[in-house]
Structure formats: structure tokens, C-alpha cells
PDB file of C-alpha atoms in Angstrom:
ATOM      1  CA  MET A   1     210.063  22.965 -63.017  1.00 55.00           C
ATOM      2  CA  SER A   2     212.623  23.251 -65.792  1.00 65.00           C
ATOM      3  CA  THR A   3     212.720  20.858 -68.726  1.00 69.00           C
ATOM      4  CA  SER A   4     216.011  19.445 -67.415  1.00 77.00           C
ATOM      5  CA  ASP A   5     214.449  18.708 -64.014  1.00 77.00           C
ATOM      6  CA  GLY A   6     211.516  17.017 -65.699  1.00 75.00           C
ATOM      7  CA  VAL A   7     213.794  14.839 -67.801  1.00 72.00           C
ATOM      8  CA  GLN A   8     215.849  13.887 -64.745  1.00 79.00           C
ATOM      9  CA  LYS A   9     212.701  12.948 -62.816  1.00 79.00           C
ATOM     10  CA  ARG A  10     211.406  10.852 -65.721  1.00 77.00           C
ATOM     11  CA  ASN A  11     214.767   9.102 -66.030  1.00 76.00           C
ATOM     12  CA  ALA A  12     214.844   8.368 -62.301  1.00 78.00           C
ATOM     13  CA  PHE A  13     211.282   7.069 -62.441  1.00 75.00           C
ATOM     14  CA  ALA A  14     212.113   4.857 -65.420  1.00 73.00           C
ATOM     15  CA  ALA A  15     215.166   3.398 -63.674  1.00 76.00           C
ATOM     16  CA  CYS A  16     213.230   2.797 -60.474  1.00 76.00           C
ATOM     17  CA  THR A  17     210.332   1.071 -62.185  1.00 79.00           C
ATOM     18  CA  ALA A  18     212.598  -0.946 -64.492  1.00 80.00           C
ATOM     19  CA  PHE A  19     214.126  -2.691 -61.466  1.00 81.00           C
ATOM     20  CA  ARG A  20     210.724  -3.477 -60.004  1.00 82.00           C
ATOM     21  CA  ILE A  21     209.405  -4.744 -63.320  1.00 82.00           C
ATOM     22  CA  GLU A  22     212.444  -7.037 -63.661  1.00 85.00           C
ATOM     23  CA  ARG A  23     211.874  -8.390 -60.141  1.00 85.00           C
ATOM     24  CA  LEU A  24     208.157  -8.824 -60.847  1.00 83.00           C
ATOM     25  CA  GLU A  25     208.939 -10.817 -63.981  1.00 84.00           C
ATOM     26  CA  ALA A  26     211.511 -12.924 -62.111  1.00 87.00           C
ATOM     27  CA  SER A  27     209.051 -13.668 -59.305  1.00 84.00           C
ATOM     28  CA  LEU A  28     206.335 -14.672 -61.733  1.00 83.00           C
ATOM     29  CA  ASN A  29     208.756 -16.869 -63.685  1.00 84.00           C
ATOM     30  CA  GLN A  30     209.854 -18.582 -60.472  1.00 84.00           C
ATOM     31  CA  ALA A  31     206.231 -19.153 -59.495  1.00 81.00           C
ATOM     32  CA  ARG A  32     205.495 -20.615 -62.921  1.00 79.00           C
ATOM     33  CA  GLU A  33     208.489 -22.984 -62.737  1.00 81.00           C
ATOM     34  CA  ILE A  34     207.556 -24.150 -59.272  1.00 78.00           C
ATOM     35  CA  ALA A  35     203.911 -24.629 -60.232  1.00 74.00           C
ATOM     36  CA  VAL A  36     205.034 -26.904 -63.060  1.00 72.00           C
ATOM     37  CA  GLN A  37     206.966 -28.915 -60.497  1.00 70.00           C
ATOM     38  CA  GLU A  38     203.841 -29.019 -58.301  1.00 70.00           C
ATOM     39  CA  GLU A  39     205.554 -27.325 -55.370  1.00 72.00           C
ATOM     40  CA  LEU A  40     202.443 -25.348 -54.546  1.00 72.00           C
ATOM     41  CA  ASP A  41     203.572 -24.082 -51.129  1.00 73.00           C
ATOM     42  CA  ALA A  42     206.540 -22.270 -52.644  1.00 75.00           C
ATOM     43  CA  VAL A  43     204.361 -20.760 -55.377  1.00 76.00           C
ATOM     44  CA  GLY A  44     202.495 -18.666 -52.819  1.00 79.00           C
ATOM     45  CA  ARG A  45     205.728 -17.066 -51.617  1.00 82.00           C
ATOM     46  CA  TYR A  46     206.702 -15.987 -55.132  1.00 80.00           C
ATOM     47  CA  ILE A  47     203.203 -14.740 -55.878  1.00 83.00           C
ATOM     48  CA  GLU A  48     203.306 -12.621 -52.711  1.00 85.00           C
ATOM     49  CA  GLU A  49     206.707 -11.261 -53.742  1.00 85.00           C
ATOM     50  CA  ALA A  50     205.381 -10.426 -57.207  1.00 86.00           C
ATOM     51  CA  GLN A  51     202.357  -8.711 -55.673  1.00 87.00           C
ATOM     52  CA  GLY A  52     204.698  -6.589 -53.547  1.00 88.00           C
ATOM     53  CA  TYR A  53     206.612  -5.430 -56.616  1.00 86.00           C
ATOM     54  CA  LEU A  54     203.343  -4.743 -58.417  1.00 86.00           C
ATOM     55  CA  ALA A  55     202.134  -2.614 -55.491  1.00 88.00           C
ATOM     56  CA  GLN A  56     205.395  -0.614 -55.601  1.00 87.00           C
ATOM     57  CA  ILE A  57     205.000  -0.082 -59.339  1.00 85.00           C
ATOM     58  CA  GLN A  58     201.422   1.099 -58.832  1.00 85.00           C
ATOM     59  CA  VAL A  59     202.535   3.657 -56.223  1.00 87.00           C
ATOM     60  CA  LEU A  60     205.302   4.946 -58.500  1.00 85.00           C
ATOM     61  CA  HIS A  61     202.882   5.145 -61.405  1.00 82.00           C
ATOM     62  CA  GLU A  62     200.374   7.117 -59.349  1.00 84.00           C
ATOM     63  CA  GLU A  63     203.112   9.517 -58.219  1.00 85.00           C
ATOM     64  CA  ALA A  64     204.216   9.986 -61.822  1.00 83.00           C
ATOM     65  CA  LEU A  65     200.646  10.721 -62.908  1.00 80.00           C
ATOM     66  CA  GLU A  66     200.261  13.288 -60.135  1.00 84.00           C
ATOM     67  CA  GLU A  67     203.572  14.919 -61.089  1.00 83.00           C
ATOM     68  CA  PHE A  68     202.505  14.987 -64.734  1.00 77.00           C
ATOM     69  CA  SER A  69     199.158  16.570 -63.812  1.00 80.00           C
ATOM     70  CA  ARG A  70     200.894  19.229 -61.722  1.00 82.00           C
ATOM     71  CA  ALA A  71     203.336  19.960 -64.559  1.00 81.00           C
ATOM     72  CA  GLN A  72     200.451  20.348 -67.007  1.00 78.00           C
ATOM     73  CA  GLY A  73     198.877  22.916 -64.696  1.00 79.00           C
ATOM     74  CA  GLU A  74     202.005  25.093 -64.646  1.00 64.00           C
TER      75      GLU A  74
END
């Protein structure tokens, strides 16, 4: 893999994870606001949404680590 390809992949990864991190933060903030208002049923929905974004971030992170390991072996 050329340096340019590696940079492009890192940039794409960063953009992809940035969106998910923003959504994770938004979901957690919504859950926090609702919890303050004691709307506990709605909190669960936002926590589940946040967990979904976290799972996506974990998958992307694992893929990035694998790509990095492969690149180190080249």
C-alpha cells in the first residue's frame, strides 16, 4: 500500500468515526437530559442508540488496528 493510500484510508476512517462519535455524544446528552426530567422510559431508547454507535465505533477501531498491523508487516 502506498503512503497516499494509507493517508486516504486514515482520513476516511477519521471521517467515518467522527460522525459516529458525534451521534454517540448526542444520544448520551439526550439520555442525560431526559433522565433529569425523570422520563426514564425514553432514556432507555437513547442509551440503546448510543450503544449502537459505540458498537460501530468498536468495529471500525478493530478494522483500523488490523489494517495497521498488516501495514506494519509489509
